[in-house]
Tab-separated table of C-alpha atoms in Angstrom:
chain	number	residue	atom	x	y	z
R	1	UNK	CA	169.320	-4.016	86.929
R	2	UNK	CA	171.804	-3.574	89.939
R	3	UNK	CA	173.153	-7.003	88.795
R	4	UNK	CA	174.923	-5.587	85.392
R	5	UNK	CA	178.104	-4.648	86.879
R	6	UNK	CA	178.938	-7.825	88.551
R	7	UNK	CA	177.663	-9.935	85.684
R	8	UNK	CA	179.430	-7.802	83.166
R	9	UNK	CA	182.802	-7.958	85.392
R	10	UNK	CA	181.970	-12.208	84.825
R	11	UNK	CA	181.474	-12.069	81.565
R	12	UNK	CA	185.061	-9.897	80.830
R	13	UNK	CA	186.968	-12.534	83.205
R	14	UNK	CA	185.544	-15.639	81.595
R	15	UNK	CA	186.606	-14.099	78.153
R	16	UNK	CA	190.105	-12.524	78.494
R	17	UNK	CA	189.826	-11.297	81.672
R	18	UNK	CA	189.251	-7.835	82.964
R	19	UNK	CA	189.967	-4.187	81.746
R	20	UNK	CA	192.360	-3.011	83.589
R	21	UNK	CA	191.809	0.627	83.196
R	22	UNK	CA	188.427	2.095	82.139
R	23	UNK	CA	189.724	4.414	80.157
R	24	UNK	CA	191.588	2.200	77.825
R	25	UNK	CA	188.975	2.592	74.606
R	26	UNK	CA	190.895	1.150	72.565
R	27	UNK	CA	191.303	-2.322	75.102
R	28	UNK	CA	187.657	-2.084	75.068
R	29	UNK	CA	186.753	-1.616	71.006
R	30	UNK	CA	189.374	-4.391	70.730
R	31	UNK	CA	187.999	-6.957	73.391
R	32	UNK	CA	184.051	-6.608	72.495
R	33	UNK	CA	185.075	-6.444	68.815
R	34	UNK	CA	186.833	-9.266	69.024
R	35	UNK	CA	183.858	-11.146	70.314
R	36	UNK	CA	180.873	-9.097	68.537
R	37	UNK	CA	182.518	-7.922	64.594
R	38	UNK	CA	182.879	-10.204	62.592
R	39	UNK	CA	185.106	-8.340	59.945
R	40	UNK	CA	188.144	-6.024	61.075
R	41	UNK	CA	187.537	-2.447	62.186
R	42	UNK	CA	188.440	0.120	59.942
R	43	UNK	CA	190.449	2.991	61.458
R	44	UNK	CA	187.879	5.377	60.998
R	45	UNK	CA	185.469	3.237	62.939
R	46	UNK	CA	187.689	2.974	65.545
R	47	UNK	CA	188.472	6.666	65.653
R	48	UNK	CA	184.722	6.967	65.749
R	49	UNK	CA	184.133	4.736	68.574
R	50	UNK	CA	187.067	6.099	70.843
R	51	UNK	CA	185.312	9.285	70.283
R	52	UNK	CA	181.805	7.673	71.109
R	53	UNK	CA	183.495	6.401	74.545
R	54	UNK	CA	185.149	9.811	75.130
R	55	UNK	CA	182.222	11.666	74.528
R	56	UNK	CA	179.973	9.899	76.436
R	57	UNK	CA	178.034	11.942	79.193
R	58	UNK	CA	177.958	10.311	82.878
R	59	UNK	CA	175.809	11.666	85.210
R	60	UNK	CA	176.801	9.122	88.452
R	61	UNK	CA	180.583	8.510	88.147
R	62	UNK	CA	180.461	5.040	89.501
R	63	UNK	CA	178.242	3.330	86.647
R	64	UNK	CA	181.248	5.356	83.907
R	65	UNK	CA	182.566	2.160	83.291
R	66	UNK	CA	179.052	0.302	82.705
R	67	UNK	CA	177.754	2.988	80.865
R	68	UNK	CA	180.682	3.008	78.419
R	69	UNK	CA	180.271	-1.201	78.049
R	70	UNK	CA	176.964	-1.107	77.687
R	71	UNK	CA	176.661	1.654	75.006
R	72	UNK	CA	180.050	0.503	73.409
R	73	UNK	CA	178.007	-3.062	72.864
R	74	UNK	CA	175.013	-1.222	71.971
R	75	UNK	CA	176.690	1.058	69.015
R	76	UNK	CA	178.910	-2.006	67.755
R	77	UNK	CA	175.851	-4.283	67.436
R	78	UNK	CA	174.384	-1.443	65.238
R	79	UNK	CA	177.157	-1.857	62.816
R	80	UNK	CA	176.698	-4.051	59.454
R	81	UNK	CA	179.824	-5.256	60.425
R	82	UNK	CA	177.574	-7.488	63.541
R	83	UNK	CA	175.598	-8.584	60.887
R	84	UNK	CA	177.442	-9.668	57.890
R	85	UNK	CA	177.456	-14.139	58.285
């Protein structure tokens, strides 16, 4: 959808505001984790996510910071921590 980038630049100014710098992964883990885990992060699931975010392939350089918000949603979603109440 050629909407997602404006709508997810909305959603990260209604709620906090916007990230500054894309590659801030640990602004990012914190501010959708924030909204999305319901317990605390351990360090080794942070660690794992920065890496996830790092490692991520981009083919077009101007969707890197979708990509990264999208997937980062996607993985963190996956986790029992999303699921837990």
């Amino acid at each position: 959808n050629p909407d997602w980038p404006t709508k997810i630049q909305k959603l990260l100014v209604a709620n906090g505001g916007p990230i500054v710098n894309e590659n801030d992964f640990d602004g990012l883990i914190t501010y959708f984790a924030d909204r999305l885990i319901q317990d605390a992060l351990t360090a080794e699931e942070r660690s794992i996510l920065t890496d996830f975010l790092a490692g991520m392939p981009t083919l077009n350089p101007s969707t890197r910071f979708l990509d990264r918000v999208l997937g980062l949603i996607h993985v963190m979603l996956s986790l029992p921590q999303a699921h837990r109440k």
